[in-house]
Coordinates of C-alpha atoms in Angstrom, one line a residue:
X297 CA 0.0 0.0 0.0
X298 CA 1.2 3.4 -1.1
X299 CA 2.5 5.8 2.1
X300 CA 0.4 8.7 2.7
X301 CA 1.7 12.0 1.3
X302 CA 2.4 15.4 3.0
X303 CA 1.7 18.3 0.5
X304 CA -0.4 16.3 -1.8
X305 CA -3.6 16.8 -4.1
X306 CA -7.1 16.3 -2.1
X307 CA -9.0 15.8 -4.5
X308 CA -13.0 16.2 -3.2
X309 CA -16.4 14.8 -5.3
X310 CA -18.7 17.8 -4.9
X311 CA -20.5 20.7 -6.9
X312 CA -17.9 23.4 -7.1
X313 CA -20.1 26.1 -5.6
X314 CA -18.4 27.5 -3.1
X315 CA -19.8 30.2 -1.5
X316 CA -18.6 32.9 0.5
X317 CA -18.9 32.1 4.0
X318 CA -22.2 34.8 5.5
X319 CA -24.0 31.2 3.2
X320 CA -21.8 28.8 4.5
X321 CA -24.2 26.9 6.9
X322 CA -25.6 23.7 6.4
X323 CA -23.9 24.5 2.9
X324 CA -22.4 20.8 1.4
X325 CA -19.1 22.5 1.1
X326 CA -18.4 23.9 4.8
X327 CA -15.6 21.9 5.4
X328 CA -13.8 23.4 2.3
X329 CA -14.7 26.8 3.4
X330 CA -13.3 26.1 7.0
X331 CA -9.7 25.8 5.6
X332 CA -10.0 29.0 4.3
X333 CA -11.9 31.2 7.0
X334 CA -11.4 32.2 10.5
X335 CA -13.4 33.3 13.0
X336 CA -13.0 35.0 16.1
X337 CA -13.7 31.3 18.1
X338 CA -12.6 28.0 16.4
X339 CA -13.0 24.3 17.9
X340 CA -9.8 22.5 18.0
X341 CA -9.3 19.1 16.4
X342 CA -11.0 16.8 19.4
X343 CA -12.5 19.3 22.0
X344 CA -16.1 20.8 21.8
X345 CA -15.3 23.3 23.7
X346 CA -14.1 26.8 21.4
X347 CA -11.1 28.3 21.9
X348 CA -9.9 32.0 20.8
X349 CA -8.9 32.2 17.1
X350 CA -8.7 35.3 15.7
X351 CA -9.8 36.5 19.1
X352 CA -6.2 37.4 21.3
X353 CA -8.8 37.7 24.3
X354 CA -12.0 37.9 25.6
X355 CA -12.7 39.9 28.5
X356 CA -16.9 39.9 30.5
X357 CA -17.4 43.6 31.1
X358 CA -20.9 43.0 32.4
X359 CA -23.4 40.8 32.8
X360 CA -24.3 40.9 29.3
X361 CA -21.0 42.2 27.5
X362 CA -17.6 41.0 26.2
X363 CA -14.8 42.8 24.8
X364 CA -13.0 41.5 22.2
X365 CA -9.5 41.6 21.5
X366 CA -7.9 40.6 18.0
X367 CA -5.1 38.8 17.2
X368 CA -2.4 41.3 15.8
X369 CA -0.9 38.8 13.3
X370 CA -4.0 37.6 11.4
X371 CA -3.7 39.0 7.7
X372 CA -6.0 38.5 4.4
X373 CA -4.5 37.2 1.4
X374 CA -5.0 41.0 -0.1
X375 CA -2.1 42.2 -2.0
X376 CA -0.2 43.5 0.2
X377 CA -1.4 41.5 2.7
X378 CA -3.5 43.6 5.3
X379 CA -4.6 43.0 8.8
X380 CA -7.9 41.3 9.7
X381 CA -9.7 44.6 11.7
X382 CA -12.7 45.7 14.4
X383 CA -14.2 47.2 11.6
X384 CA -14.0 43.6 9.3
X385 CA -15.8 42.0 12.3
X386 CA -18.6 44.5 12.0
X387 CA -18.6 44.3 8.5
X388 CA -19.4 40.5 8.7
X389 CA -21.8 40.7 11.1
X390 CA -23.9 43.2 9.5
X391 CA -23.5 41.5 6.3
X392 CA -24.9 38.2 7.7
X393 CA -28.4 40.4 7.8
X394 CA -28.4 41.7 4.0
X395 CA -31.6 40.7 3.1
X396 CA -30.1 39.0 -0.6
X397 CA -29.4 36.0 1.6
X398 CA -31.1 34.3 4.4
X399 CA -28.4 32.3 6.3
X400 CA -30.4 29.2 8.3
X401 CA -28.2 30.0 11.5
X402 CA -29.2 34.0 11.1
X403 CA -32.3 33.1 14.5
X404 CA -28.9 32.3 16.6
X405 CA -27.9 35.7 16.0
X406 CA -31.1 38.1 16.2
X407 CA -32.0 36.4 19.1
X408 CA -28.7 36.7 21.3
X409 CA -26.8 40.0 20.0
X410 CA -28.8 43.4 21.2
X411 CA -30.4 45.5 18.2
X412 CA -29.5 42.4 15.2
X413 CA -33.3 42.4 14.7
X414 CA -33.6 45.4 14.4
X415 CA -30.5 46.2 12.0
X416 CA -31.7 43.2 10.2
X417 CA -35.1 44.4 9.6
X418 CA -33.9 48.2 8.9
X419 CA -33.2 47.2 5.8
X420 CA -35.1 49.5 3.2
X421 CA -36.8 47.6 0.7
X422 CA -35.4 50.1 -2.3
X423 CA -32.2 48.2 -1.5
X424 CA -31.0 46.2 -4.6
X425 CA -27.1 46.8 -5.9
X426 CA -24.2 46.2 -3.9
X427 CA -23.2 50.2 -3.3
X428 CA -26.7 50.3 -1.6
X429 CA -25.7 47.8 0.5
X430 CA -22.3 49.6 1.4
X431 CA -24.0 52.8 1.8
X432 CA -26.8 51.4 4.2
X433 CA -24.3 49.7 6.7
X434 CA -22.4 52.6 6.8
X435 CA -25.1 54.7 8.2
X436 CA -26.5 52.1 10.5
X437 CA -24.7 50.4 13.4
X438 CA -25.9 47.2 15.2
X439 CA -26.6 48.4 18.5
X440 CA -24.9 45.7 20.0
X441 CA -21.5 45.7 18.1
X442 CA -19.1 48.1 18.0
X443 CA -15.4 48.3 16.9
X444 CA -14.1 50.6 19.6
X445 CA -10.7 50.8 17.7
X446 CA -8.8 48.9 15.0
X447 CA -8.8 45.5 17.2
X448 CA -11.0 46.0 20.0
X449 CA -14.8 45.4 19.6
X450 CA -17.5 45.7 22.3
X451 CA -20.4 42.6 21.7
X452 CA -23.2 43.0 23.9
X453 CA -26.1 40.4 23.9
X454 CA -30.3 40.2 25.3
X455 CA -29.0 37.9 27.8
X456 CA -26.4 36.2 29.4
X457 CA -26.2 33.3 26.7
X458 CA -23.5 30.4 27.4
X459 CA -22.7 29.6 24.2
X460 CA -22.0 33.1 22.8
X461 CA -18.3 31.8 21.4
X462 CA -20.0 29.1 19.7
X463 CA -22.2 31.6 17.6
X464 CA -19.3 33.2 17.4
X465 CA -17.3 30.5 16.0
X466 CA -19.8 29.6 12.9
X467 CA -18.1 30.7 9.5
X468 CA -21.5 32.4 8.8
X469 CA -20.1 34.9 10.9
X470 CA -16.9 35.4 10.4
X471 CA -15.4 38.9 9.3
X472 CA -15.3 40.0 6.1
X473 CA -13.0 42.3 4.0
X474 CA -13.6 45.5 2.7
X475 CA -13.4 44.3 -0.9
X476 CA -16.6 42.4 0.3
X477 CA -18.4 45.7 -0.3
X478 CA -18.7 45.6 -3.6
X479 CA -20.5 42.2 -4.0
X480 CA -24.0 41.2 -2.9
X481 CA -23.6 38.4 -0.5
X482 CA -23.1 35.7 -2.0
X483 CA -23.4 36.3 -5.4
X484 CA -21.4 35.0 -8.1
X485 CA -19.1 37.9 -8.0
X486 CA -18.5 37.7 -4.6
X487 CA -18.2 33.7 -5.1
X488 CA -15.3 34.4 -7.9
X489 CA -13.2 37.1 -5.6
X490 CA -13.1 35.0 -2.1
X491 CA -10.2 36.6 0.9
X492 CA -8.4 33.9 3.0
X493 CA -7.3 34.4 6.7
X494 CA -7.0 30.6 6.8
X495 CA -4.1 28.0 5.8
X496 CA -5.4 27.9 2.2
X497 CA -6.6 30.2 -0.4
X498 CA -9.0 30.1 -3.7
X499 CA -6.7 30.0 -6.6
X500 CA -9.2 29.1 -9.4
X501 CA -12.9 28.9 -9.7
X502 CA -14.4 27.7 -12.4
X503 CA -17.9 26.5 -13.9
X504 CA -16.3 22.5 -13.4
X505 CA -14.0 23.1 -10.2
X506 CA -12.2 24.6 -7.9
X507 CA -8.9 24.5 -6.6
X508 CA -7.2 25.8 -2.9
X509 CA -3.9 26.0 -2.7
X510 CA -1.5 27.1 0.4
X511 CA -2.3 31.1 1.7
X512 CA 1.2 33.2 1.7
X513 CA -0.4 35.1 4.2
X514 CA -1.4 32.5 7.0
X515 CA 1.5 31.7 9.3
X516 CA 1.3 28.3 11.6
X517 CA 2.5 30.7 14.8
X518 CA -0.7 33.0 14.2
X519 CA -3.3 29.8 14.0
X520 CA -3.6 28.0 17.1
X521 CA -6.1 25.5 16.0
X522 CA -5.3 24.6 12.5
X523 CA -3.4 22.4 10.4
X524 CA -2.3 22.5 7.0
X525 CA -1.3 19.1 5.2
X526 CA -2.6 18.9 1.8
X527 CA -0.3 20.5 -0.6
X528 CA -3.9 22.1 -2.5
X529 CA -7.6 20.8 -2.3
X530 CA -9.4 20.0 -5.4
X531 CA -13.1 20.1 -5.6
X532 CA -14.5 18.5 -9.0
X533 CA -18.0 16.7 -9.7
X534 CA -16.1 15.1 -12.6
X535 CA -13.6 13.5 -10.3
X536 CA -14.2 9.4 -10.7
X537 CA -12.0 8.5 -7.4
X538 CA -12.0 11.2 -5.2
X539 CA -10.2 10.7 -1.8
X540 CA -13.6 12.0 -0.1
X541 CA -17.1 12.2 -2.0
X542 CA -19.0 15.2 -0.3
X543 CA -21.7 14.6 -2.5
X544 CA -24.3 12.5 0.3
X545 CA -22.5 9.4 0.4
X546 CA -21.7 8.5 4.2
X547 CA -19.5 5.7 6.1
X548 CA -21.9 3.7 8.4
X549 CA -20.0 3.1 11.6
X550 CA -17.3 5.9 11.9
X551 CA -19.1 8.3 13.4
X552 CA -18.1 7.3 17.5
X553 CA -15.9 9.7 17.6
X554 CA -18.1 13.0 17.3
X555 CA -20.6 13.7 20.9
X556 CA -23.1 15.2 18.4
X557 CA -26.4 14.1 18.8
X558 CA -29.0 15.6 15.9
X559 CA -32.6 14.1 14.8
X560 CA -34.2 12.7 11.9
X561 CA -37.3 14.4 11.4
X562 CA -40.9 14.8 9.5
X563 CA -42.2 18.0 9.0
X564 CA -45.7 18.9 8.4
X565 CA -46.7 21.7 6.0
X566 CA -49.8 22.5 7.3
X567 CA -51.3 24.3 4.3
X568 CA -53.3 22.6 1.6
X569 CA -54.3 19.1 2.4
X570 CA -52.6 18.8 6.0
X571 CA -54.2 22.2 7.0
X572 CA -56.4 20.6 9.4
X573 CA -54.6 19.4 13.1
X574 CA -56.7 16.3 13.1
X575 CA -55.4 15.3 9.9
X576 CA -52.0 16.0 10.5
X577 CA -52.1 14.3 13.9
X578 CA -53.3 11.3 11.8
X579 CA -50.3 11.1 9.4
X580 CA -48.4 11.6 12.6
X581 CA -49.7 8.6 14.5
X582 CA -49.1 6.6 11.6
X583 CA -45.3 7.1 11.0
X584 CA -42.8 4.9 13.6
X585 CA -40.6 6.8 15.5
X586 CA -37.7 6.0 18.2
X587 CA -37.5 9.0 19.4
X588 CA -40.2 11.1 21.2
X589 CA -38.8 14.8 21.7
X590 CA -37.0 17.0 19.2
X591 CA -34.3 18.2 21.9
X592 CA -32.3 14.8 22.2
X593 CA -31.8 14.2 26.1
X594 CA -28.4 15.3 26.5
X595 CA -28.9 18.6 25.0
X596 CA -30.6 20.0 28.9
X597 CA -33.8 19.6 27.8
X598 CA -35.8 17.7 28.1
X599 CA -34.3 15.9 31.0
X600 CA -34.1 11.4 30.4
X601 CA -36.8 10.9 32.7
X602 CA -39.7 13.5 31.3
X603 CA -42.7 11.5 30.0
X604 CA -42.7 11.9 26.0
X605 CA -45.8 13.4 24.9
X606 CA -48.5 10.9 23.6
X607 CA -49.2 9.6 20.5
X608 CA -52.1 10.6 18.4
X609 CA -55.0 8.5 17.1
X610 CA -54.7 6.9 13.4
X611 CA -57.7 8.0 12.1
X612 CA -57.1 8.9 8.5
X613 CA -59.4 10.5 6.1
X614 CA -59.7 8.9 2.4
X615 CA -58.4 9.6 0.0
X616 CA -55.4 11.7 0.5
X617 CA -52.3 12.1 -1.8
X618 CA -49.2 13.9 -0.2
X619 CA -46.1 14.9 -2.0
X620 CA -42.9 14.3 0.2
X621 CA -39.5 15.9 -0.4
X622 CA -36.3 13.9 1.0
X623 CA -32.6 14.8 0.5
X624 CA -30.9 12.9 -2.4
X625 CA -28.3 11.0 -0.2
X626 CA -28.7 7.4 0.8
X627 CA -29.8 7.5 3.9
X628 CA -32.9 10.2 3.0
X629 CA -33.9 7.0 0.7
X630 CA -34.0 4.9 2.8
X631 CA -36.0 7.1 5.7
X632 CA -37.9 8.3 2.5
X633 CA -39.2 4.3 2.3
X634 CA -39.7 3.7 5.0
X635 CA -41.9 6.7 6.3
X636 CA -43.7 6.3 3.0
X637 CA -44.8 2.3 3.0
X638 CA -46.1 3.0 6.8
X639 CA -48.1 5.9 5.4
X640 CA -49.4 3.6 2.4
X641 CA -50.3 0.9 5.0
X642 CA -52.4 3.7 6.7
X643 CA -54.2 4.2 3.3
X644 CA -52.1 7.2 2.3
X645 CA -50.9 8.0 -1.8
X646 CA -47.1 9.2 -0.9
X647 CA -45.2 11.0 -3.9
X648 CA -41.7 10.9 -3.3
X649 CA -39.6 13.1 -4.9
X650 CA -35.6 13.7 -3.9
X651 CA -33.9 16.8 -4.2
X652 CA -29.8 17.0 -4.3
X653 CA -28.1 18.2 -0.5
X654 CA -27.7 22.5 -1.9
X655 CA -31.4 22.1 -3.1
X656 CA -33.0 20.7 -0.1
X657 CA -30.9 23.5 2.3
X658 CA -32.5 25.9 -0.1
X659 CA -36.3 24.8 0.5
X660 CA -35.5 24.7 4.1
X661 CA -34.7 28.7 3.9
X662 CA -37.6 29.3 1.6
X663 CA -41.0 29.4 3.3
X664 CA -42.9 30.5 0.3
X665 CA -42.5 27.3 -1.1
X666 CA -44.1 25.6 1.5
X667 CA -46.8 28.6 1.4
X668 CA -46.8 27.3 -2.2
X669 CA -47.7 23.9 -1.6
X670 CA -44.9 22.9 -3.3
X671 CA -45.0 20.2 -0.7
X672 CA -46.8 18.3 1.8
X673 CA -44.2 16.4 4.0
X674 CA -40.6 17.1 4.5
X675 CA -37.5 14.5 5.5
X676 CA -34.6 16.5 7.5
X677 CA -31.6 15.9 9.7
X678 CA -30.9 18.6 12.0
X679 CA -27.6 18.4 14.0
X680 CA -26.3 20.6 16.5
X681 CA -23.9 23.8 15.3
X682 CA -22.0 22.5 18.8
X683 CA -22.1 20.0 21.2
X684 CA -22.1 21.7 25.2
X685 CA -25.6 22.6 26.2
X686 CA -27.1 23.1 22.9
X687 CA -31.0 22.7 23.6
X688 CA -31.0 26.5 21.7
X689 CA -29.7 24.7 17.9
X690 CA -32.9 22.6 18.3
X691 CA -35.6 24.7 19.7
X692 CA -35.0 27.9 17.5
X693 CA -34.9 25.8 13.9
X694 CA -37.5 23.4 15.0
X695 CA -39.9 25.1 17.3
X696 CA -39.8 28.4 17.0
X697 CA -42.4 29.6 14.6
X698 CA -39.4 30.8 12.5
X699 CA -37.7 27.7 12.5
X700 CA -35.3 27.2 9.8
X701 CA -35.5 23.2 10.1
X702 CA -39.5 23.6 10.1
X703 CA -40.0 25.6 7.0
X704 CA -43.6 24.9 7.3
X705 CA -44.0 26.9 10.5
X706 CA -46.8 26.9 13.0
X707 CA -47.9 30.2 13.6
X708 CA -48.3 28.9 17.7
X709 CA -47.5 33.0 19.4
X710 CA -47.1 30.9 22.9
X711 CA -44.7 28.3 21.1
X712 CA -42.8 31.1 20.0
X713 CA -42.9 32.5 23.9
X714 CA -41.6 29.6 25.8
X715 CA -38.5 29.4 23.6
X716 CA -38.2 32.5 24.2
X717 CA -38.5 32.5 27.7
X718 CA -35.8 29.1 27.8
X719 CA -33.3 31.0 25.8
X720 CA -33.3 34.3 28.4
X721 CA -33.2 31.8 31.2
X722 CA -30.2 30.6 31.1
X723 CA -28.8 31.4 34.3
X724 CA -32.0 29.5 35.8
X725 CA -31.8 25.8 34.5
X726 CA -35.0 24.5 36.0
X727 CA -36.8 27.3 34.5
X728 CA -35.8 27.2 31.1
X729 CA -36.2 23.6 30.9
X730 CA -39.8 23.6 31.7
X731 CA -40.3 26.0 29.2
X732 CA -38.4 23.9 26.7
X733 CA -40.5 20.8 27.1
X734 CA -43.4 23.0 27.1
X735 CA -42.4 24.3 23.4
X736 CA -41.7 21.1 22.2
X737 CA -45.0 19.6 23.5
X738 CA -47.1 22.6 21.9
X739 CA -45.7 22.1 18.5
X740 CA -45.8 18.3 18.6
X741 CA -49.2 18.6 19.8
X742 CA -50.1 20.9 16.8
X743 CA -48.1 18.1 14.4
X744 CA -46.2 19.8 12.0
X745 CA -43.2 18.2 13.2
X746 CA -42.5 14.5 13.9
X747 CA -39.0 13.6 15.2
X748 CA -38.1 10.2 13.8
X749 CA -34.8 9.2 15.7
X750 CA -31.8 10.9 17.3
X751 CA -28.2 10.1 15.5
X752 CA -24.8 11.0 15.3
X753 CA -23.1 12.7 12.5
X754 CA -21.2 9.9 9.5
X755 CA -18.1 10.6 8.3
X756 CA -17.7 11.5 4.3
X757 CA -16.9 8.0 2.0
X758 CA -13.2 8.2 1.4
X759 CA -11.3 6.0 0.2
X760 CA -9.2 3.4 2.4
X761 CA -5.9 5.0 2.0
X762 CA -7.1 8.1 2.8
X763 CA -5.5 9.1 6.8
X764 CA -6.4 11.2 9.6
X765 CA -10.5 11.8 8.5
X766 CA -11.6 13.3 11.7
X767 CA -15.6 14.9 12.6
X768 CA -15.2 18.3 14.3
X769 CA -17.1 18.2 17.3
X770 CA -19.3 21.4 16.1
X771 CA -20.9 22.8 13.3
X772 CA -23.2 19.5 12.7
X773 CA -20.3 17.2 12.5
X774 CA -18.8 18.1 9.3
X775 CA -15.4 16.6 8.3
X776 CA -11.9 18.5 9.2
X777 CA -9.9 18.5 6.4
X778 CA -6.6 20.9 7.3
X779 CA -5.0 17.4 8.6
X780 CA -6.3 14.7 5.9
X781 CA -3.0 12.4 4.3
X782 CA -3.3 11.3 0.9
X783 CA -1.3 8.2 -0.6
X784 CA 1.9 8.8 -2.3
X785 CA 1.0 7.6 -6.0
X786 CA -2.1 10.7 -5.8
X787 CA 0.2 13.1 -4.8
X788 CA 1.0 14.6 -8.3
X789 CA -0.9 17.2 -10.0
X790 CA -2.9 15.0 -12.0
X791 CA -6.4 16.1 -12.2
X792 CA -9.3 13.7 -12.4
X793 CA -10.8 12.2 -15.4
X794 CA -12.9 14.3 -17.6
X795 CA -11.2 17.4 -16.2
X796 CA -9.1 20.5 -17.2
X797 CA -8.2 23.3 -15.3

């Protein structure tokens, strides 16, 4: 067997659409975009806990605000290289509210950092070209982020919230550079001119591929957290033996390593034919679950021993035809069968229809396409953005009437209260898990949301000679890359069949 290769070719199966990271979550290509962004928290290789990154130090200033120092030695790959600022923090921040793109981890953020609602909603709706953009951030502040000089910058949040450095540590958020000003978020300009503060950089996009190679500008002494092995990363849809395929397939039984815990989950649209509760408790009692609460039990809520909520009757009206969308990945098939012969056996027509990994995250950020009807039932995995007390990355995308994970919504206003009322009550455990289960029993009650089973995150399929795959332990388990070795005989520059760059 050939030895595994420091400074070779990665060469990754996936659509080359990499996006600029304020569209990076939940986006099939996060763990290319994590080699080449930093953000003020990372998660080193094996802890769950984050750790300063581009942060220097973090200092509580009250009970509700921290003050930010930045690294000194952080630069972007600009020409000449320039220092990552205060002011690019902002900039990221408020760019992560632009109203051209709706990011699915955006309810972390409004509902933690003080005036991000209502910067986010300021927005006029006149706004259209990238100038306007620039010109309306520079007149408006986020009340609750400032850059108090070139590396200092004051964050202060509703409430106290325990996992404010995890928010912080999602690429979504990360800063952005000034040349970001001139591009909508993520638009294809903004796609085609992407900065680096990480160990690699983009050197070529193209409509078949796209290619990373080592960043000038990073140096190993400024990165605490990161690695950088592979000579240059390779991301094809042409490639015919990839090291890793990103593109859905997944390695049953390499996923002990990662704590994450998500959940497999139906969800209800209740418009057109499920617009009636009775119904959709009906479809609901009919599907077989092993799990009974959206919030798995080692999130803080709902504790192991709370009683799950009950069951409701099969009583199912005839005839009923119901179009189901699934992710085009293996194991959505296979939930997609499964959920759809026990719905057939209840007397149920199921249409089945599978949409690729990008398209499916879209429809999830897209409510007017379940206003639409563009379908009845939805198959989803939601896993935790981080692994220490994360009840908040299930209630807000699942049971919050603006629930990302839940694009069907519920339109419950005391739903909507309790996990409110559980996120501001942090500092009171008791309290804010009784007003977790609460939420979670309203909207399962109203059944537009059926939690199938809890699971851990899979590993990508890589190839047997590929070394050193790890799962971080945060941002729903995706794969860490920086450290991957690849065997000696692919360590050339050969590109992959079909291909020319």
């Amino acid at each position: 067997m050939a030895q595994p290769h420091l400074g070779g070719v990665l060469r990754l199966r996936a659509l080359p659409q990499l996006p600029e990271p304020v569209a990076s979550h939940r986006h099939p290509l996060l763990p290319v975009t994590l080699l080449h962004t930093r953000g003020l928290f990372a998660y080193p290789n094996g802890s769950s806990a984050p750790v300063p990154d581009l942060a220097e130090s973090v200092e509580r200033v009250g009970p509700t605000a921290h003050l930010i120092r930045l690294r000194a030695d952080v630069r972007w790959d600009t020409s000449p290289a320039r220092a990552v600022t205060a002011h690019d923090v902002v900039r990221g921040l408020k760019r992560l509210c632009a109203p051209h793109h709706t990011s699915t981890a955006l309810p972390y953020f409004l509902s933690t950092i003080r005036g991000m609602t209502a910067y986010r909603d300021g927005h006029p709706a006149t706004l259209r070209t990238a100038a306007d953009l620039a010109e309306h951030a520079a007149a408006h502040d986020i009340a609750g982020v400032r850059a108090l000089d070139g590396r200092t910058v004051l964050v202060e949040l509703l409430h106290p919230a325990a996992e404010f450095a995890d928010l912080l540590a999602l690429p979504c958020a990360a800063p952005a550079p000034a040349e970001y000003d001139a591009f909508l978020p993520d638009s294809r300009e903004a796609r085609h001119n992407l900065r680096s503060t990480g160990p690699y950089r983009v050197a070529l996009v193209t409509g078949d591929a796209v290619r990373l190679e080592h960043n000038p500008a990073w140096r190993a002494a400024s990165d605490p957290v990161r690695a950088r092995v592979p000579g240059s990363v390779l991301v094809s849809a042409l490639d015919d033996d990839p090291h890793l395929d990103l593109t859905g397939e997944r390695v049953v039984g390499r996923d002990e390593c990662s704590p994450l815990l998500g959940v497999d989950y139906l969800a209800l649209n209740p418009r057109g034919p499920l617009r009636d509760r009775v119904v959709r408790s009906a479809v609901a009692g009919a599907v077989r679950r092993g799990a009974h609460w959206l919030v798995p039990p080692d999130a803080g809520a709902p504790p192991d021993d709370a009683a799950p909520p009950e069951r409701g009757p099969l009583l199912l009206p005839p005839p009923l035809t119901l179009t189901m969308i699934h992710p085009d990945t293996p194991e959505g098939y296979d939930t997609a069968v499964a959920v759809a012969a026990e719905l057939m056996a209840a007397g149920l027509d199921v249409l089945a229809r599978a949409l690729p990994q990008a398209e499916h995250a879209a429809l999830l950020a897209d409510r007017s396409r379940a206003e639409a009807g563009e379908w009845d039932l939805l198959l989803g995995t939601w896993l935790p953005d981080w692994a220490r007390g994360n009840a908040r990355a299930f209630l807000l995308p699942l049971c919050h009437s603006t629930g990302v994970a839940n694009p069907g919504g519920h339109g419950l206003a005391r739903a909507d209260a309790l996990v409110e009322a559980a996120l501001a009550a942090q500092d009171d455990p008791e309290r804010a898990g009784a007003a977790a289960r609460e939420a979670q029993r309203l909207v399962l009650d109203e059944a537009v949301v059926v939690p199938l089973r809890h699971r851990r995150p899979l590993l990508p399929h890589a190839r047997a000679d590929v070394r050193n795959l790890r799962v971080l332990e945060a941002f729903g388990g995706v794969a860490d890359l920086s450290a991957v070795l690849v065997p000696e005989q692919c360590a050339d520059e050969r590109e992959p069949t079909g291909l020319q760059v």
